[in-house]
PDB file of C-alpha atoms and ligand atoms in Angstrom:
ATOM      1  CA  UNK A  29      27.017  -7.359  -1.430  1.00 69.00           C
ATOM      2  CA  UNK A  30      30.322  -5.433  -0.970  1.00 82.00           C
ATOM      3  CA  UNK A  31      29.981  -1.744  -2.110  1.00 93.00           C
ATOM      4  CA  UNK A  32      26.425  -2.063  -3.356  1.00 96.00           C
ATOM      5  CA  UNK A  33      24.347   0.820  -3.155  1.00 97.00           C
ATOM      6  CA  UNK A  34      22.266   0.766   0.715  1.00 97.00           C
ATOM      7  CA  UNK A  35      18.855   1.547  -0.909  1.00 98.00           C
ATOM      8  CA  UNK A  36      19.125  -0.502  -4.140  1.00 98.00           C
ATOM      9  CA  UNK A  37      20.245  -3.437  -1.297  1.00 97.00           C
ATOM     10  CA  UNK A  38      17.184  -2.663   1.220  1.00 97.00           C
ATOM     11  CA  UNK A  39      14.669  -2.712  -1.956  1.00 98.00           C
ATOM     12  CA  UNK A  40      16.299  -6.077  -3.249  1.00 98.00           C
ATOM     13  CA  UNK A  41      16.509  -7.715   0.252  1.00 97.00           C
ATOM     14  CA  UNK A  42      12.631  -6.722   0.763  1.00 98.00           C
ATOM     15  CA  UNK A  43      11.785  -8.207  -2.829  1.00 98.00           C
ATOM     16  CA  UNK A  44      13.689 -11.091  -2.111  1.00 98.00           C
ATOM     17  CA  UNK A  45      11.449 -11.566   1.469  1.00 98.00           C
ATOM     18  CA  UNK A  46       8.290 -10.932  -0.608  1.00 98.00           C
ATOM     19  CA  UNK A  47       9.107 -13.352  -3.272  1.00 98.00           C
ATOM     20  CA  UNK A  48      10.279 -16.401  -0.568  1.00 98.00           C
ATOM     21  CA  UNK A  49       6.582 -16.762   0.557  1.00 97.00           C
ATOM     22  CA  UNK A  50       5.861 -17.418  -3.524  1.00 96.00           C
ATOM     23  CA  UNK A  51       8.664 -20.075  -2.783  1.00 98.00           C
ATOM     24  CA  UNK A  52      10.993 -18.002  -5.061  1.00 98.00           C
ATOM     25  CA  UNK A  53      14.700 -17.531  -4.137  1.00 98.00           C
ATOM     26  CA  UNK A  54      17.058 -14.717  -5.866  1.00 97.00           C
ATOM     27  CA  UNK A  55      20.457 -15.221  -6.895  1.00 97.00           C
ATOM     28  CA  UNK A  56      22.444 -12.011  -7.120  1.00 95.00           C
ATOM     29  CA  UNK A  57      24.801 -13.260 -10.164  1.00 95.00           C
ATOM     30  CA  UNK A  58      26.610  -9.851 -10.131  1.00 95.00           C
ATOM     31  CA  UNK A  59      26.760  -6.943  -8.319  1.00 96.00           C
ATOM     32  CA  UNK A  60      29.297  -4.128  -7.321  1.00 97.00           C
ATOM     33  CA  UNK A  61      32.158  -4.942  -9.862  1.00 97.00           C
ATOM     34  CA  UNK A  62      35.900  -3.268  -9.279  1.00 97.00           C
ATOM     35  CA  UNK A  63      36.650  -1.152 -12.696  1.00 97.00           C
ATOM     36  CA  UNK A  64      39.622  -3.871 -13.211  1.00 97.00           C
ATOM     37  CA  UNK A  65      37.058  -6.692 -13.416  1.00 97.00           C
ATOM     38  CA  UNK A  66      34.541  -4.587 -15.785  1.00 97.00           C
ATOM     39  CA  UNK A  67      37.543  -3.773 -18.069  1.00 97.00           C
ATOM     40  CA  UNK A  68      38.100  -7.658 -17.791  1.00 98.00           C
ATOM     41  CA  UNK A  69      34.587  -8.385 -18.971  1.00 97.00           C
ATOM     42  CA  UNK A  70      34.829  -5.832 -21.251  1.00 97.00           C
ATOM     43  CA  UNK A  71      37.693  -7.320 -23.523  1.00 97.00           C
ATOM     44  CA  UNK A  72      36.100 -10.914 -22.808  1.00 98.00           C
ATOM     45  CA  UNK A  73      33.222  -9.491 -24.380  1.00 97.00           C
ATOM     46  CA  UNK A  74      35.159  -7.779 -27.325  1.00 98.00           C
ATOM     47  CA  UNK A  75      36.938 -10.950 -28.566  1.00 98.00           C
ATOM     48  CA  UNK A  76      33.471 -12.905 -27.910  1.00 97.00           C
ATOM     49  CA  UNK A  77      31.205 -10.533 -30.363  1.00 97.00           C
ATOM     50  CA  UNK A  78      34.025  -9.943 -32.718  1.00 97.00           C
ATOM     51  CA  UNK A  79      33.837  -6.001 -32.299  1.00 97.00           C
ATOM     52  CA  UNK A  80      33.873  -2.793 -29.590  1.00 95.00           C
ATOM     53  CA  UNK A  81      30.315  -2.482 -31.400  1.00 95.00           C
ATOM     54  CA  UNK A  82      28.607  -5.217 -30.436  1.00 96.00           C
ATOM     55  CA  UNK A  83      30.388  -5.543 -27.394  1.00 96.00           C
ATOM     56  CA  UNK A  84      29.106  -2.359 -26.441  1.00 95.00           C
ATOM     57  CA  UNK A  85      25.872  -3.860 -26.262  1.00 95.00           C
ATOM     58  CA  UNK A  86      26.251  -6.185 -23.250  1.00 94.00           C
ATOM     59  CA  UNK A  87      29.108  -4.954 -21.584  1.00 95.00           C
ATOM     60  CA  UNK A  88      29.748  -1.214 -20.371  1.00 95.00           C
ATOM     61  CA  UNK A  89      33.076   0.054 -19.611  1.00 95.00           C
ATOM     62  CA  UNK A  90      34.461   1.084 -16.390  1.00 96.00           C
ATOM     63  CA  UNK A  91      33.805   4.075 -16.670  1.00 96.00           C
ATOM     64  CA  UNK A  92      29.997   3.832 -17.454  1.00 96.00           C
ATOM     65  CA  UNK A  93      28.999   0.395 -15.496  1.00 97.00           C
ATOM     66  CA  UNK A  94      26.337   1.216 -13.183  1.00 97.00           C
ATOM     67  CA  UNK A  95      27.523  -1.762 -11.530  1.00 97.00           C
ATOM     68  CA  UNK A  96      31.204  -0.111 -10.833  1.00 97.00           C
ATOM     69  CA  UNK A  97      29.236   2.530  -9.063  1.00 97.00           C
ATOM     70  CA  UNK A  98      27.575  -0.149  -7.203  1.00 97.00           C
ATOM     71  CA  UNK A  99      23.701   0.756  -8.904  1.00 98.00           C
ATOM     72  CA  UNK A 100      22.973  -2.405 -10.438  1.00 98.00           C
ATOM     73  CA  UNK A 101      22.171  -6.022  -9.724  1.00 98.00           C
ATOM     74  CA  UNK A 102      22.746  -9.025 -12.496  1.00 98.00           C
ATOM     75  CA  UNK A 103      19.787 -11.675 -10.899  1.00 98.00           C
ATOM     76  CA  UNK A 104      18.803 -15.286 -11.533  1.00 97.00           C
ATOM     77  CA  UNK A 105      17.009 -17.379 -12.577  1.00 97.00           C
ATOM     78  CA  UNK A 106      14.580 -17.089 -14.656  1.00 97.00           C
ATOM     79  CA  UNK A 107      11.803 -17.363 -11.686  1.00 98.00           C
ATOM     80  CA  UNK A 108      13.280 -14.608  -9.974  1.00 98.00           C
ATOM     81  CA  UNK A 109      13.591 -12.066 -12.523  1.00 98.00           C
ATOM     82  CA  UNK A 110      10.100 -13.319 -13.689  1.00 98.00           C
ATOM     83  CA  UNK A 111       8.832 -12.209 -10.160  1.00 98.00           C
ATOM     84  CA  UNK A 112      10.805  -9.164 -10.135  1.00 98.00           C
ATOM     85  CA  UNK A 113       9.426  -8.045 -13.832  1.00 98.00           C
ATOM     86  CA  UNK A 114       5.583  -8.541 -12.056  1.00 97.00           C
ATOM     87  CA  UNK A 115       6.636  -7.171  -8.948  1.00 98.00           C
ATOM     88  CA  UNK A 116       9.925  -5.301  -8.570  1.00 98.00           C
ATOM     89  CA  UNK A 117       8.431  -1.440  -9.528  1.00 98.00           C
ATOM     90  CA  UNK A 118       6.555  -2.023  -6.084  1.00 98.00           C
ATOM     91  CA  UNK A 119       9.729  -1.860  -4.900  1.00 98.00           C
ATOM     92  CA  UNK A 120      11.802   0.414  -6.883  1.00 98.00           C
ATOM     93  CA  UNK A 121      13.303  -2.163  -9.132  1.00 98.00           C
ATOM     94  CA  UNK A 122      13.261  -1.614 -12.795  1.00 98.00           C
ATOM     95  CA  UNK A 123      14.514  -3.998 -15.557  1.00 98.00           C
ATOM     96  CA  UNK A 124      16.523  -1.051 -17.664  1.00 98.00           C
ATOM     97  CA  UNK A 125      17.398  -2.993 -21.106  1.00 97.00           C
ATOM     98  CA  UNK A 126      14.984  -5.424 -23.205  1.00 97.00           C
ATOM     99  CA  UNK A 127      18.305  -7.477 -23.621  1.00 96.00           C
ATOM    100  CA  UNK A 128      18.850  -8.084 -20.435  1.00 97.00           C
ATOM    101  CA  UNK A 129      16.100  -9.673 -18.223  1.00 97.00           C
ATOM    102  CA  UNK A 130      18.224 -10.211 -15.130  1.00 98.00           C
ATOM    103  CA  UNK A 131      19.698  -6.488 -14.832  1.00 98.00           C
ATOM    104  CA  UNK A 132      18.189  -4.356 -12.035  1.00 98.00           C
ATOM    105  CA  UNK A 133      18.412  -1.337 -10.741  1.00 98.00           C
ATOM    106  CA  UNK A 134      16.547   1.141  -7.935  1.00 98.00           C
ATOM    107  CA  UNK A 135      14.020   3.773  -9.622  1.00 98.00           C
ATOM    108  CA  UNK A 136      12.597   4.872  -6.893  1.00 97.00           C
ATOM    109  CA  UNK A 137       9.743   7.126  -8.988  1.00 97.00           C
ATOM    110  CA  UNK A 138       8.531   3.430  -9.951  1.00 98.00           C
ATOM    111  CA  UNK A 139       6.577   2.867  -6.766  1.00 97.00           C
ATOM    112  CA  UNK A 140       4.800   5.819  -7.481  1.00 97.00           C
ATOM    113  CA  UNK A 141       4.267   5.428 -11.363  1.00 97.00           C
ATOM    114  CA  UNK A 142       5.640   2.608 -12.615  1.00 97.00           C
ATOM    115  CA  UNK A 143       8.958   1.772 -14.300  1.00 98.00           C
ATOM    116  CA  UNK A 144      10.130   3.953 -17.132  1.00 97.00           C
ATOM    117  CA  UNK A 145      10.350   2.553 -20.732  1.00 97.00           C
ATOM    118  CA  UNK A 146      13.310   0.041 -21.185  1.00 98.00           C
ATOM    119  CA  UNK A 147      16.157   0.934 -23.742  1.00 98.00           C
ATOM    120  CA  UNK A 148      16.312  -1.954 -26.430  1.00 97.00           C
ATOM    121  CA  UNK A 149      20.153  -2.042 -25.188  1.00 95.00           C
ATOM    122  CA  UNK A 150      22.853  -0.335 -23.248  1.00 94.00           C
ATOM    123  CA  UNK A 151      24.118   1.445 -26.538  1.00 93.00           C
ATOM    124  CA  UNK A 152      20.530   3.224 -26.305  1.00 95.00           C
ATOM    125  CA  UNK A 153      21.368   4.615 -22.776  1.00 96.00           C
ATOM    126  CA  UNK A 154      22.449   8.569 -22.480  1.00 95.00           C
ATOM    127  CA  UNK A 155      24.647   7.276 -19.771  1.00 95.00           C
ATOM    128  CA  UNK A 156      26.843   4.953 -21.579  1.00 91.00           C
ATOM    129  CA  UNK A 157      27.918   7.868 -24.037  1.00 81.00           C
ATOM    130  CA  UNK A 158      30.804   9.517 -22.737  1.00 64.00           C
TER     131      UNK A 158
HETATM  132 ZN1   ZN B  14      23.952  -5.881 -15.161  1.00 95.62          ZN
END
């Protein structure tokens, strides 16, 4: 969990307690990513969808990744981010795109009122346009 944010880590590791005693376990597929990895992914993703466009919507750049500032967790499987999508705004985690199920990261307003509205992608996020 190198470099990932403390309180997005203390809100996943008490989700992750909660959801053991419903006998489910969390894999963290991804989290803090170096911006030489992201730009890795990045032109994996480009040749993969053909185009920057449709790249754009499953793979930020460096510059933009919340995960190369260490705010986001990929998680798995499909039990876990089930859990979490029940569960997770008790705890501050929010599922932040519709096309990505397994993407987390820590709103903390959530435990309060819920998580905000998801963005149908990342190319729908004010923060990825820079
Ligand atoms: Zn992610």
């Amino acid at each position: 969990m190198t470099n990932l944010d403390t309180d997005l880590l203390k809100a996943l590791r008490q989700a992750a307690l909660d959801a053991a005693n419903d006998n489910i376990k969390f894999y963290v597929n991804s989290g803090w990513r170096s911006p030489a990895y992201q730009n890795q992914l990045l032109r994996e993703a480009v040749s993969k969808y053909g185009s920057e466009q449709e790249a754009a919507r499953w793979v930020s750049t460096a510059e933009t990744s919340l995960h190369v500032k260490g705010e986001a967790v990929d998680i798995g499987h499909s039990d876990a981010t089930a859990w979490l999508s029940t569960h997770g705004a008790e705890y501050g985690l929010c599922q932040i795109y519709r096309n990505e199920s397994w993407h987390y990261e820590l709103r903390r307003e959530a435990i309060d009122h819920g998580c905000p509205r998801m963005y149908a992608d990342p190319t729908q996020d004010p923060r990825m346009r820079k």
